[in-house]
């Protein structure tokens, strides 16, 4: 365990009465409550945190401690107690929350390049420097102040320190060379004249600061300060020892002795080893190449060399790059200009930007009015958009497949009930409501009579399907548009964009009512019996209540709307009620359906039932390249309307290609293999031999389920020229085996459509 402590007694805010232990890169150290990771490491003599990712054995700005707080350049380490959290070692917001101050007895940290041991690598460095306090013979410079190679008199210039513990000698040495000693009180390695008020607060009176300029005056220096070379454009290094050691040094600076002054942008030596941006490992040679390529703007030099594009966005390299560029071009910095500093100038933690938007609040979870009932009923849920929807209701001993097969059989043979409240609902009102809907749907909506409903398809400008749903005409100037669950917000936005930007003359208003209405499809051959018992005053016969119509009624004084709409091909009624009364109505329907074996079913059963009828799910059986014609819905495209969104695209030759992918069914010939969704569909040659790679792909599986009604697995797929290939056998790779499957019609259950009338 390392116990060396180079702190200055009497300074700082650490609690020296308590000692804590932490490890860094496998080495155990001690610190005190109040320490930052940076101050604790520096107090233990650890000057180097990691190595350069670009040049082995060279420290970059990210791997050495320079200062504290916001002006510290990122020093990336990982707190092993919090995997995945990357930290700036000396940032104040970090140290007070996660540092040794947190009071954990053992804290383990790892540098961002643990594969190269920072300590071992230091010995191999090619630009090592020692700065010695002549009074104590103790090395006096923090790691962040050491690594700037500026060949001067055979040595390497580095920054010293300021304060009561004035350095009397600076001993500089390059590997294999004799050391060179320079007596001084304050030695700064500077990028030229861009010192900041931060430096001014540390070196009081040492340099002539002009408040009107907001900087130290160019060309003016005081004897007693030696400014040599170029390592840090902001001159932030002056107090780095005091800051890097956790604030233990005095905050005031003694008046330095007078020494000769030298101001240089560049020095003689290997330009490829004189680093300008020590985060990007960019050098003076890179700037020279940029200028040599004809670049004259410092903004262009920045982009050519990547100088100033790292974590600090040029805080430590911008001015020095401008100075060197100006020097090469034979001009001045004020004439050339500097690069633009981009916010945030002070680094902002991602956690601060995220705020409360994390965990469950990262993406809001929406639940229906019946969510608690579903939970109590043992439902397994799935995410549909932001909604939590009941996927199935397993009984003891059932997996999802068994539960879904049971639910499907109950619906087809008796009656089932679904919470369909998440379907999008848009209230469209105004004298031009019918005009708007005629323009956005492929089929005619203005001819719809009050009290009736119609299925509709929406396309984008390219003629590809973007959504579908039913439209109920509530009055001459009012419609209720339903959308898919995931399409509720996008379709409302789609309609608003057309109304506000393309057709502002239309007198129409749109409002989302998705959450205002709870919707319960009651589905199956016994659904009429259930509705008749709950609503005895409503005639639910085919003659009085035909398919694709709706009726308003009441239950104990509460308004209820019922529509004859089916997404399963079975006799079905969608019961709509204000969400406040959702639970009460749901329980009434369950009680009335109990004698008929009413079964709550989830979204997975809903998908199976609709797929057996060939009803597509937009976004699952479509992928943005599918037209209504590809889905076999030519009947939903009006030939009477002069125009609608997407109509012109239907005339494109590509949309009439007989080899377009079309929706069909696939039946595995072994009647037992379930084809994985997303699987590619391939074809053998006539002789049964697989063609050489690349094997032609005919399409892909979009939906795949086990069917209780069919007694076998089946799938829907998009296949090139699929409808003309009914009866053909194609192959689908499953677990390394090619499974043969026969192409069929997309409608596998009740193709005549007789079940919907009961």
XYZ file of C-alpha atoms in Angstrom:
758
model
C 0.000 0.000 0.000
C 1.283 3.429 -0.896
C 1.247 5.888 1.982
C 3.359 8.718 0.589
C 1.632 12.044 1.114
C 2.991 15.243 -0.462
C 0.290 17.509 0.935
C 1.045 20.866 2.541
C -0.005 20.952 6.176
C -2.614 23.477 7.186
C -4.358 23.833 3.860
C -7.339 22.242 2.166
C -10.699 20.962 3.304
C -9.935 17.300 3.776
C -10.580 15.543 7.084
C -7.132 14.435 8.133
C -8.470 12.678 11.226
C -9.854 9.841 9.089
C -8.044 7.698 6.568
C -9.782 5.825 3.777
C -8.459 3.175 1.401
C -8.970 2.930 -2.335
C -7.320 1.113 -5.214
C -6.356 2.431 -8.608
C -5.251 0.086 -11.379
C -4.671 -2.657 -8.797
C -2.523 -0.537 -6.457
C -3.856 0.290 -2.991
C -3.652 3.892 -1.731
C -4.939 5.973 1.149
C -6.883 9.196 1.158
C -9.082 11.305 3.385
C -12.740 12.318 3.348
C -12.931 15.400 1.144
C -10.395 14.105 -1.371
C -11.096 13.920 -5.040
C -9.707 10.938 -6.869
C -7.237 13.355 -8.469
C -6.049 14.903 -5.213
C -5.725 11.514 -3.529
C -3.651 10.130 -6.397
C -1.428 13.199 -6.518
C -0.918 13.071 -2.755
C 0.230 9.471 -3.181
C 2.698 10.446 -5.873
C 0.642 9.112 -8.793
C 1.199 11.593 -11.573
C 0.112 9.577 -14.562
C -3.352 8.093 -15.018
C -3.229 6.450 -18.455
C -1.427 6.412 -21.764
C -2.167 7.902 -25.138
C -4.423 5.848 -27.373
C -2.524 7.120 -30.404
C 1.114 7.328 -29.407
C 2.308 4.682 -26.990
C 4.212 5.973 -23.949
C 2.946 9.536 -24.374
C 0.601 11.125 -21.882
C -2.376 12.952 -23.348
C -4.389 15.680 -21.663
C -7.118 13.219 -20.853
C -4.718 11.120 -18.799
C -3.033 13.686 -16.577
C -4.318 15.993 -13.859
C -4.063 19.674 -14.668
C -6.544 21.513 -12.475
C -9.861 21.142 -10.672
C -13.500 21.737 -11.428
C -14.894 22.938 -14.722
C -11.574 23.933 -16.267
C -10.151 20.434 -15.830
C -9.812 18.634 -19.118
C -11.524 15.225 -19.101
C -9.514 12.551 -17.324
C -11.502 9.426 -17.947
C -11.550 6.731 -15.286
C -14.092 4.123 -14.275
C -15.511 3.585 -10.812
C -15.598 -0.205 -10.647
C -18.409 -0.070 -8.090
C -20.532 1.576 -10.774
C -19.773 -0.285 -14.012
C -20.204 1.769 -17.129
C -19.920 5.145 -15.359
C -17.044 7.174 -16.791
C -15.740 9.959 -14.568
C -13.596 13.056 -14.739
C -11.144 12.434 -11.941
C -11.086 15.893 -10.402
C -14.458 17.339 -11.404
C -16.105 18.803 -8.335
C -19.566 17.363 -9.050
C -17.929 13.956 -9.238
C -15.831 14.134 -6.120
C -18.630 15.220 -3.832
C -20.942 12.491 -5.079
C -18.684 9.575 -5.925
C -15.196 10.293 -4.669
C -13.427 9.039 -1.605
C -15.500 11.671 0.203
C -18.488 9.349 -0.189
C -17.145 7.424 2.782
C -16.784 3.994 1.203
C -13.883 2.210 2.859
C -12.693 0.497 -0.309
C -13.160 2.281 -3.631
C -11.738 0.697 -6.772
C -10.941 2.762 -9.838
C -9.537 1.792 -13.213
C -7.889 4.081 -15.743
C -9.297 4.192 -19.251
C -6.296 2.294 -20.621
C -5.479 -0.276 -17.977
C -3.863 -2.523 -20.577
C -0.903 -0.134 -20.409
C 0.142 0.372 -16.817
C 0.511 4.099 -16.400
C 3.095 3.710 -13.657
C 5.225 1.211 -15.553
C 4.920 3.194 -18.754
C 6.252 6.330 -17.151
C 9.693 4.793 -16.946
C 9.698 4.271 -20.693
C 8.628 7.806 -21.538
C 10.796 9.597 -24.046
C 10.301 13.081 -22.653
C 10.575 12.703 -18.889
C 11.252 15.839 -16.867
C 11.983 16.531 -13.235
C 11.258 19.826 -11.516
C 12.945 20.108 -8.153
C 12.244 22.427 -5.238
C 15.766 23.504 -4.362
C 14.922 23.858 -0.685
C 13.674 20.294 -0.227
C 15.027 18.372 -3.230
C 11.497 17.034 -3.656
C 9.964 16.803 -7.151
C 7.506 19.671 -7.187
C 5.427 19.451 -10.349
C 2.152 17.572 -10.832
C 1.806 15.160 -13.743
C -0.266 17.538 -15.798
C 2.586 19.998 -15.796
C 5.250 17.606 -17.010
C 4.444 16.382 -20.464
C 5.152 19.174 -22.939
C 8.201 18.611 -25.059
C 9.903 21.858 -25.968
C 13.600 21.380 -26.746
C 15.355 24.341 -25.174
C 19.084 24.218 -24.439
C 19.029 20.451 -24.691
C 16.229 20.055 -22.157
C 12.485 20.115 -21.864
C 10.712 23.157 -20.492
C 7.881 22.596 -18.056
C 5.785 24.691 -15.719
C 6.801 25.295 -12.184
C 4.515 26.452 -9.413
C 3.585 29.544 -7.496
C 2.893 30.247 -3.847
C 4.844 30.181 -0.657
C 6.761 27.048 -1.663
C 8.546 28.903 -4.457
C 10.750 26.829 -6.731
C 14.313 28.022 -6.666
C 15.635 25.697 -9.326
C 14.128 23.932 -12.293
C 16.128 20.933 -13.365
C 15.387 19.868 -16.928
C 16.679 16.796 -18.641
C 15.916 14.786 -21.737
C 16.697 11.057 -21.653
C 20.390 10.429 -22.021
C 21.326 14.100 -21.628
C 22.898 16.095 -18.820
C 20.378 18.017 -16.725
C 20.125 21.742 -17.137
C 19.260 23.897 -14.134
C 17.423 27.199 -14.364
C 16.896 29.323 -11.253
C 13.533 31.054 -11.090
C 10.553 31.834 -8.936
C 7.829 31.250 -11.522
C 8.181 29.432 -14.805
C 5.229 29.226 -17.166
C 4.885 27.140 -20.271
C 2.475 29.187 -22.293
C 0.695 29.091 -25.591
C 1.312 32.789 -25.964
C -0.984 35.597 -25.019
C -4.345 34.178 -24.030
C -4.031 34.069 -20.278
C -7.323 33.973 -18.449
C -8.708 35.560 -15.339
C -8.255 32.129 -13.795
C -4.497 32.511 -14.097
C -4.710 36.110 -12.933
C -6.329 34.919 -9.707
C -3.307 32.684 -9.104
C -0.504 34.994 -10.233
C -1.561 38.251 -8.691
C 0.306 41.105 -10.265
C 2.772 38.852 -12.020
C 1.611 39.814 -15.506
C -0.025 43.063 -16.700
C -3.742 42.251 -16.932
C -6.017 44.701 -18.744
C -9.682 44.373 -17.624
C -10.830 46.314 -20.665
C -9.248 43.741 -22.964
C -10.225 40.843 -20.749
C -6.683 39.535 -21.208
C -3.039 40.218 -20.486
C -1.613 42.858 -22.780
C 0.327 41.434 -25.734
C 3.921 42.372 -25.913
C 4.126 43.504 -22.310
C 5.736 41.384 -19.649
C 7.237 41.981 -16.290
C 10.736 40.989 -15.354
C 10.640 38.104 -12.963
C 8.419 35.806 -15.037
C 9.882 33.475 -17.598
C 7.329 32.546 -20.285
C 8.882 29.910 -22.473
C 7.407 27.619 -25.112
C 3.834 26.582 -25.788
C 1.955 23.948 -23.885
C -1.338 25.382 -22.742
C -3.249 28.041 -24.602
C -5.130 29.199 -21.515
C -2.093 29.447 -19.235
C -4.028 27.347 -16.757
C -0.911 25.465 -15.678
C 0.337 28.136 -13.340
C -1.560 26.795 -10.383
C -1.700 23.166 -11.363
C 0.373 21.831 -8.504
C -1.706 23.678 -5.953
C -4.971 22.624 -7.588
C -3.955 19.097 -8.493
C -3.053 18.403 -4.877
C -6.604 18.939 -3.739
C -6.331 22.621 -2.809
C -3.774 22.244 -0.069
C -1.484 25.070 -1.258
C -2.044 28.733 -0.286
C -4.377 30.745 -2.506
C -2.087 33.763 -2.704
C 1.108 34.106 -4.681
C 4.283 35.728 -3.453
C 5.834 38.444 -5.573
C 8.365 36.671 -7.804
C 11.909 37.815 -8.310
C 12.746 39.609 -11.551
C 14.058 37.469 -14.375
C 14.463 37.920 -18.096
C 11.322 37.247 -20.173
C 10.979 35.324 -23.426
C 7.713 34.902 -25.398
C 7.625 32.320 -28.174
C 4.834 30.666 -30.194
C 7.223 28.018 -31.452
C 10.660 26.746 -30.605
C 13.314 24.975 -32.580
C 13.127 21.223 -32.752
C 11.135 18.358 -34.197
C 7.793 19.911 -35.186
C 6.234 16.462 -35.302
C 6.956 16.070 -31.587
C 5.749 19.508 -30.492
C 2.173 18.869 -29.492
C -0.426 21.574 -29.889
C -3.565 19.619 -29.030
C -2.585 17.024 -26.452
C -5.989 15.398 -26.635
C -5.863 14.851 -30.388
C -2.094 14.278 -30.417
C -1.947 16.990 -33.081
C 1.373 18.735 -33.573
C 2.968 21.838 -35.002
C 3.824 19.737 -38.058
C 0.120 19.138 -38.661
C -0.490 22.879 -38.751
C 2.451 23.338 -41.105
C 0.979 20.733 -43.450
C -2.371 22.477 -43.386
C -0.830 25.829 -44.264
C 1.287 24.132 -46.900
C -1.873 22.767 -48.466
C -3.074 26.329 -49.001
C -5.306 26.702 -45.966
C -5.365 30.213 -44.521
C -8.421 30.327 -42.247
C -7.830 29.147 -38.694
C -11.291 27.531 -38.779
C -10.148 25.462 -41.762
C -6.874 24.620 -40.043
C -8.907 23.336 -37.110
C -10.853 20.976 -39.324
C -7.848 19.913 -41.388
C -5.841 18.980 -38.289
C -8.708 18.125 -35.839
C -7.097 20.532 -33.364
C -9.734 21.790 -30.974
C -12.289 19.090 -31.768
C -11.712 16.910 -28.703
C -13.429 16.986 -25.302
C -12.472 20.540 -24.389
C -13.412 21.995 -27.806
C -10.209 24.015 -28.053
C -10.002 25.457 -24.550
C -6.454 24.147 -24.228
C -5.319 24.282 -27.848
C -7.305 26.880 -29.756
C -5.152 29.939 -29.122
C -1.821 28.172 -29.473
C -3.015 26.772 -32.817
C -3.950 30.281 -33.906
C -0.578 31.578 -32.748
C 1.417 28.966 -34.614
C -0.698 29.407 -37.735
C -0.224 33.164 -37.593
C 3.523 32.719 -37.062
C 3.810 30.435 -40.106
C 1.774 32.853 -42.236
C 3.744 35.843 -41.054
C 0.800 37.618 -39.469
C -0.590 38.190 -35.994
C -3.249 36.382 -34.020
C -5.480 39.427 -33.840
C -5.375 39.670 -37.623
C -5.854 35.940 -38.166
C -8.516 35.415 -35.514
C -9.305 32.447 -33.308
C -11.671 29.516 -33.592
C -15.158 29.533 -32.150
C -15.648 28.010 -28.727
C -18.814 25.966 -28.634
C -21.052 25.379 -25.642
C -21.101 23.853 -23.201
C -17.876 25.590 -22.230
C -18.178 23.893 -18.866
C -18.713 20.124 -19.310
C -22.205 18.972 -18.414
C -22.807 15.492 -17.031
C -25.140 13.309 -19.089
C -27.068 12.625 -15.900
C -27.778 16.337 -15.569
C -29.032 16.489 -19.141
C -31.216 13.445 -18.583
C -32.642 14.804 -15.332
C -35.622 12.750 -14.323
C -35.857 11.059 -17.713
C -34.334 7.771 -16.622
C -35.586 4.372 -15.619
C -39.342 4.211 -15.964
C -39.446 7.929 -16.724
C -37.079 7.653 -19.696
C -39.948 6.604 -21.940
C -43.350 7.182 -20.291
C -45.380 4.026 -19.739
C -49.046 4.285 -20.681
C -51.613 1.928 -19.282
C -55.296 1.453 -19.991
C -58.075 1.973 -17.477
C -58.147 -1.815 -16.989
C -54.440 -2.277 -16.297
C -54.912 -3.247 -12.642
C -57.535 -5.817 -13.638
C -55.140 -7.344 -16.186
C -52.408 -7.564 -13.556
C -54.753 -9.261 -11.095
C -55.835 -11.693 -13.835
C -52.220 -12.812 -14.314
C -51.702 -11.226 -17.723
C -48.287 -11.219 -19.355
C -47.658 -7.826 -20.981
C -45.935 -6.556 -24.093
C -44.899 -3.045 -25.060
C -46.884 -1.609 -27.967
C -45.594 1.874 -28.548
C -45.626 3.357 -25.051
C -48.550 1.189 -23.974
C -48.475 -1.860 -21.756
C -50.896 -4.300 -23.360
C -51.979 -7.696 -22.065
C -50.362 -10.231 -24.403
C -51.995 -13.347 -22.989
C -53.488 -14.720 -19.772
C -51.668 -17.950 -18.901
C -53.279 -20.406 -16.550
C -51.163 -22.552 -14.204
C -48.894 -24.810 -16.234
C -49.427 -22.929 -19.523
C -46.715 -21.303 -21.578
C -47.577 -18.575 -24.069
C -48.227 -20.991 -26.927
C -50.668 -23.074 -24.884
C -52.446 -19.995 -23.515
C -52.832 -18.448 -26.966
C -54.135 -21.668 -28.521
C -56.736 -21.876 -25.738
C -57.773 -18.253 -26.179
C -58.010 -18.597 -29.977
C -60.182 -21.705 -29.722
C -62.493 -19.978 -27.223
C -63.027 -17.014 -29.531
C -63.629 -19.089 -32.664
C -66.052 -21.457 -30.907
C -67.670 -19.269 -28.273
C -66.918 -15.706 -27.207
C -63.882 -13.720 -26.132
C -63.229 -10.160 -24.992
C -60.201 -7.910 -25.608
C -59.082 -4.608 -24.135
C -58.555 -2.648 -27.345
C -58.475 0.784 -25.730
C -55.009 1.640 -27.080
C -56.195 1.942 -30.684
C -55.736 5.503 -31.894
C -58.871 7.639 -32.104
C -59.067 11.036 -33.796
C -62.164 13.248 -33.726
C -62.434 15.055 -37.074
C -64.938 17.918 -37.142
C -65.851 20.747 -39.488
C -67.709 21.520 -42.711
C -64.767 20.173 -44.734
C -64.141 17.055 -42.641
C -65.315 14.738 -45.436
C -63.136 16.593 -47.979
C -60.049 16.073 -45.828
C -60.696 12.350 -45.375
C -61.271 11.870 -49.099
C -57.849 13.398 -49.713
C -55.905 11.282 -47.211
C -57.601 7.873 -47.602
C -57.277 5.779 -50.744
C -61.023 5.079 -50.721
C -64.060 7.379 -50.583
C -65.215 8.595 -47.158
C -67.556 11.438 -48.170
C -70.145 8.909 -49.376
C -70.296 7.241 -45.968
C -73.702 7.625 -44.330
C -74.207 8.730 -40.717
C -74.403 5.624 -38.560
C -72.101 3.602 -40.792
C -68.406 2.661 -40.667
C -65.823 1.989 -43.384
C -62.353 0.462 -43.464
C -59.740 2.772 -44.927
C -56.076 2.771 -45.964
C -53.687 5.732 -45.782
C -50.604 6.054 -47.979
C -47.678 8.408 -48.102
C -46.754 10.477 -51.130
C -44.880 7.463 -52.487
C -48.048 5.359 -52.501
C -46.816 3.081 -49.706
C -49.179 2.109 -46.894
C -48.585 4.035 -43.650
C -51.699 3.110 -41.631
C -55.157 1.622 -41.716
C -58.277 1.571 -39.597
C -62.009 2.211 -39.557
C -63.858 5.495 -39.947
C -67.238 6.108 -38.282
C -69.425 8.933 -39.548
C -71.005 10.518 -36.484
C -72.678 13.455 -38.255
C -72.545 15.258 -41.586
C -69.606 17.279 -40.320
C -68.047 14.846 -37.860
C -66.091 11.572 -38.127
C -64.259 9.301 -35.711
C -61.050 8.015 -37.289
C -59.328 5.003 -35.750
C -55.663 4.142 -36.288
C -53.231 1.459 -35.227
C -51.913 1.784 -31.661
C -48.461 2.847 -32.820
C -49.943 5.134 -35.477
C -52.078 7.265 -33.162
C -49.626 10.143 -32.752
C -47.887 9.915 -36.166
C -51.183 9.882 -38.070
C -52.542 12.832 -36.112
C -49.305 14.653 -36.944
C -49.637 13.565 -40.585
C -53.151 14.979 -40.829
C -52.222 18.194 -39.038
C -49.318 18.770 -41.416
C -51.580 18.530 -44.455
C -54.253 20.737 -42.900
C -51.868 23.406 -41.648
C -49.357 23.577 -44.506
C -51.017 22.325 -47.703
C -54.754 22.819 -47.241
C -55.168 25.698 -44.769
C -58.400 26.654 -46.503
C -60.147 23.539 -45.200
C -62.543 24.223 -42.327
C -61.687 21.241 -40.197
C -60.355 20.562 -36.702
C -58.640 17.468 -35.314
C -58.483 16.225 -31.734
C -57.014 13.052 -30.231
C -59.557 11.149 -28.126
C -57.526 7.955 -27.731
C -57.533 8.041 -23.936
C -61.103 9.336 -23.630
C -62.657 6.129 -24.994
C -62.159 2.606 -23.663
C -62.823 -0.032 -26.352
C -63.747 -3.672 -25.758
C -64.185 -5.951 -28.785
C -66.590 -8.766 -27.853
C -65.819 -11.445 -30.433
C -67.164 -14.846 -31.434
C -70.378 -16.624 -32.429
C -71.892 -16.037 -28.935
C -71.044 -12.329 -28.845
C -74.570 -11.352 -29.889
C -75.968 -13.212 -26.882
C -73.666 -11.333 -24.521
C -74.516 -7.924 -25.993
C -78.234 -8.724 -25.898
C -78.090 -9.423 -22.164
C -76.094 -6.334 -21.239
C -78.080 -4.009 -23.536
C -81.601 -5.444 -23.664
C -82.992 -2.286 -25.246
C -80.657 -2.539 -28.250
C -81.644 -4.664 -31.239
C -78.421 -6.479 -32.163
C -79.856 -8.579 -34.991
C -78.259 -8.543 -38.442
C -81.263 -6.748 -39.872
C -81.360 -3.952 -37.291
C -77.639 -3.771 -36.677
C -75.760 -4.752 -39.855
C -72.028 -5.230 -40.299
C -69.976 -1.985 -40.444
C -72.568 0.107 -38.647
C -72.684 1.670 -35.182
C -75.310 2.535 -32.590
C -75.441 4.756 -29.522
C -77.108 3.385 -26.401
C -76.943 3.695 -22.603
C -76.196 1.509 -19.618
C -77.486 2.805 -16.300
C -77.513 6.293 -17.740
C -73.917 6.082 -19.063
C -73.572 6.678 -22.845
C -72.164 3.687 -24.727
C -71.335 3.381 -28.420
C -71.311 -0.034 -30.090
C -69.947 -0.783 -33.577
C -70.241 -3.959 -35.690
C -66.578 -4.187 -36.658
C -64.469 -7.352 -36.805
C -60.686 -7.795 -36.852
C -61.020 -11.567 -36.573
C -63.532 -12.476 -39.237
C -65.978 -13.587 -36.534
C -69.229 -11.957 -35.452
C -67.987 -9.093 -33.281
C -69.043 -5.892 -31.560
C -66.728 -3.112 -30.399
C -68.100 -1.565 -27.214
C -66.901 2.014 -26.521
C -67.404 3.869 -23.248
C -65.901 6.807 -21.414
C -62.709 5.565 -19.738
C -64.063 6.501 -16.312
C -66.591 3.680 -16.633
C -64.290 1.150 -18.291
C -63.881 -1.234 -15.371
C -67.592 -1.301 -14.507
C -68.628 -2.065 -18.078
C -65.871 -4.680 -18.487
C -67.090 -6.544 -15.400
C -70.700 -6.366 -16.599
C -69.680 -7.905 -19.930
C -67.721 -10.667 -18.171
C -70.655 -11.467 -15.902
C -73.079 -11.614 -18.838
C -70.678 -13.782 -20.826
C -69.901 -16.250 -18.047
C -72.657 -18.722 -19.111
C -71.118 -18.741 -22.598
C -67.553 -19.282 -21.373
C -66.395 -15.748 -22.213
C -62.579 -15.680 -22.315
C -60.374 -12.564 -21.989
C -57.695 -12.695 -24.666
C -54.591 -10.677 -25.363
C -52.756 -9.137 -28.272
C -51.047 -12.372 -29.308
C -54.405 -14.084 -29.827
C -55.636 -10.998 -31.660
C -52.672 -11.297 -34.034
C -53.340 -14.974 -34.712
C -57.032 -14.399 -35.417
C -56.398 -11.524 -37.822
C -53.538 -13.375 -39.584
C -55.789 -16.389 -40.203
C -58.059 -13.985 -42.070
C -55.204 -12.338 -43.954
C -55.640 -8.961 -42.245
C -52.239 -7.212 -42.239
C -50.630 -5.423 -39.327
C -49.134 -2.186 -40.633
C -45.473 -2.131 -39.635
C -45.286 -5.904 -39.271
C -46.623 -7.192 -42.579
C -45.506 -3.981 -44.277
C -42.107 -2.319 -44.297
C -42.573 1.023 -46.033
C -42.282 -0.514 -49.518
C -45.748 -2.074 -49.671
C -48.737 -0.661 -51.566
C -52.424 -1.495 -51.022
C -52.241 -3.569 -54.212
C -49.349 -5.593 -52.763
C -51.623 -6.463 -49.834
C -54.413 -7.570 -52.140
C -56.473 -4.466 -51.311
C -57.173 -3.097 -54.768
C -60.798 -2.915 -53.610
C -59.792 -0.245 -51.058
C -58.396 2.098 -53.734
C -61.013 4.394 -55.246
C -61.197 4.722 -59.004
C -63.685 7.597 -58.743
C -61.759 10.147 -56.716
C -59.782 12.638 -58.827
C -56.889 12.632 -56.363
C -55.662 11.549 -52.939
C -52.297 11.325 -51.211
C -50.237 8.685 -53.000
C -52.483 8.241 -56.046
C -49.981 9.531 -58.580
C -47.360 7.068 -57.318
C -49.638 4.126 -58.154
C -49.035 4.913 -61.842
C -45.269 4.405 -61.570
C -44.049 1.454 -63.686
C -42.335 -0.070 -60.633
C -45.709 -0.339 -58.898
C -47.008 -2.471 -61.765
C -44.087 -4.877 -61.800
C -45.535 -8.426 -61.650
C -42.555 -9.438 -59.491
C -43.375 -7.007 -56.695
C -43.541 -8.655 -53.286
C -47.117 -9.567 -52.446
C -48.778 -10.772 -49.235
C -49.450 -14.513 -49.255
C -49.597 -17.369 -46.748
C -46.961 -20.038 -46.209
C -47.848 -23.536 -44.967
C -44.848 -25.680 -43.959
C -45.280 -28.983 -45.726
C -44.394 -30.950 -42.578
C -47.372 -29.264 -40.813
C -45.361 -28.866 -37.604
C -42.528 -26.342 -38.092
C -43.171 -22.752 -37.118
C -41.261 -20.488 -39.490
C -39.327 -17.727 -37.684
C -40.536 -14.228 -38.439
C -38.053 -12.329 -40.556
C -36.696 -15.485 -42.218
C -35.667 -15.161 -45.836
C -37.442 -17.248 -48.467
C -35.315 -19.035 -51.091
C -35.982 -21.320 -54.027
C -34.224 -24.401 -55.394
C -33.619 -24.938 -59.058
C -35.955 -27.291 -60.913
C -33.497 -30.133 -60.291
C -33.603 -29.492 -56.539
C -30.077 -28.061 -56.333
C -29.444 -24.882 -54.369
C -28.006 -22.253 -56.739
C -24.509 -20.946 -56.007
C -24.159 -17.856 -53.801
C -25.521 -15.293 -53.710
C -28.752 -17.280 -53.418
C -31.707 -15.285 -54.804
C -34.121 -14.172 -52.084
C -37.802 -14.298 -52.940
C -39.053 -12.445 -49.868
C -39.409 -12.865 -46.129
C -41.764 -14.127 -43.441
C -43.723 -11.277 -41.826
C -45.964 -13.116 -39.324
C -45.882 -16.686 -38.013
C -48.105 -18.499 -35.516
C -49.548 -21.804 -34.390
C -53.238 -22.018 -35.289
C -55.865 -23.805 -33.191
C -58.359 -23.456 -36.041
C -56.030 -24.958 -38.667
C -54.388 -27.413 -36.306
C -50.944 -26.478 -37.618
C -48.474 -23.588 -37.869
C -48.838 -21.042 -40.652
C -47.227 -17.809 -41.729
C -47.827 -14.684 -43.762
C -45.060 -13.563 -46.079
C -44.145 -11.025 -48.724
C -43.079 -13.016 -51.795
C -42.093 -11.803 -55.256
C -45.064 -12.336 -57.550
C -46.625 -14.265 -54.695
C -50.264 -14.364 -55.803
C -49.292 -15.874 -59.152
C -47.326 -18.597 -57.350
C -50.069 -20.086 -55.172
C -49.317 -23.805 -54.864
C -45.564 -23.426 -55.414
C -43.160 -24.791 -52.815
C -40.383 -22.545 -51.556
C -37.874 -23.005 -48.740
C -37.192 -21.191 -45.472
C -33.989 -21.784 -43.467
C -34.796 -22.820 -39.886
C -31.977 -23.752 -37.487
C -29.677 -24.664 -40.365
C -32.288 -26.733 -42.202
C -34.243 -25.667 -45.277
C -37.927 -26.174 -44.508
C -40.233 -26.490 -47.536
C -43.427 -24.425 -47.430
C -46.320 -24.080 -49.851
C -47.497 -20.652 -50.988
C -51.230 -20.080 -50.501
C -53.875 -17.386 -50.346
C -53.495 -14.910 -47.505
C -57.000 -15.825 -46.253
C -56.902 -19.211 -44.526
C -60.050 -19.150 -42.366
C -63.581 -18.525 -43.697
C -62.567 -17.136 -47.101
C -66.269 -16.697 -47.944
C -66.745 -14.286 -45.025
C -69.908 -15.908 -43.661
C -68.879 -15.975 -40.000
C -69.015 -12.229 -39.447
C -72.852 -12.315 -39.477
C -73.072 -15.123 -36.907
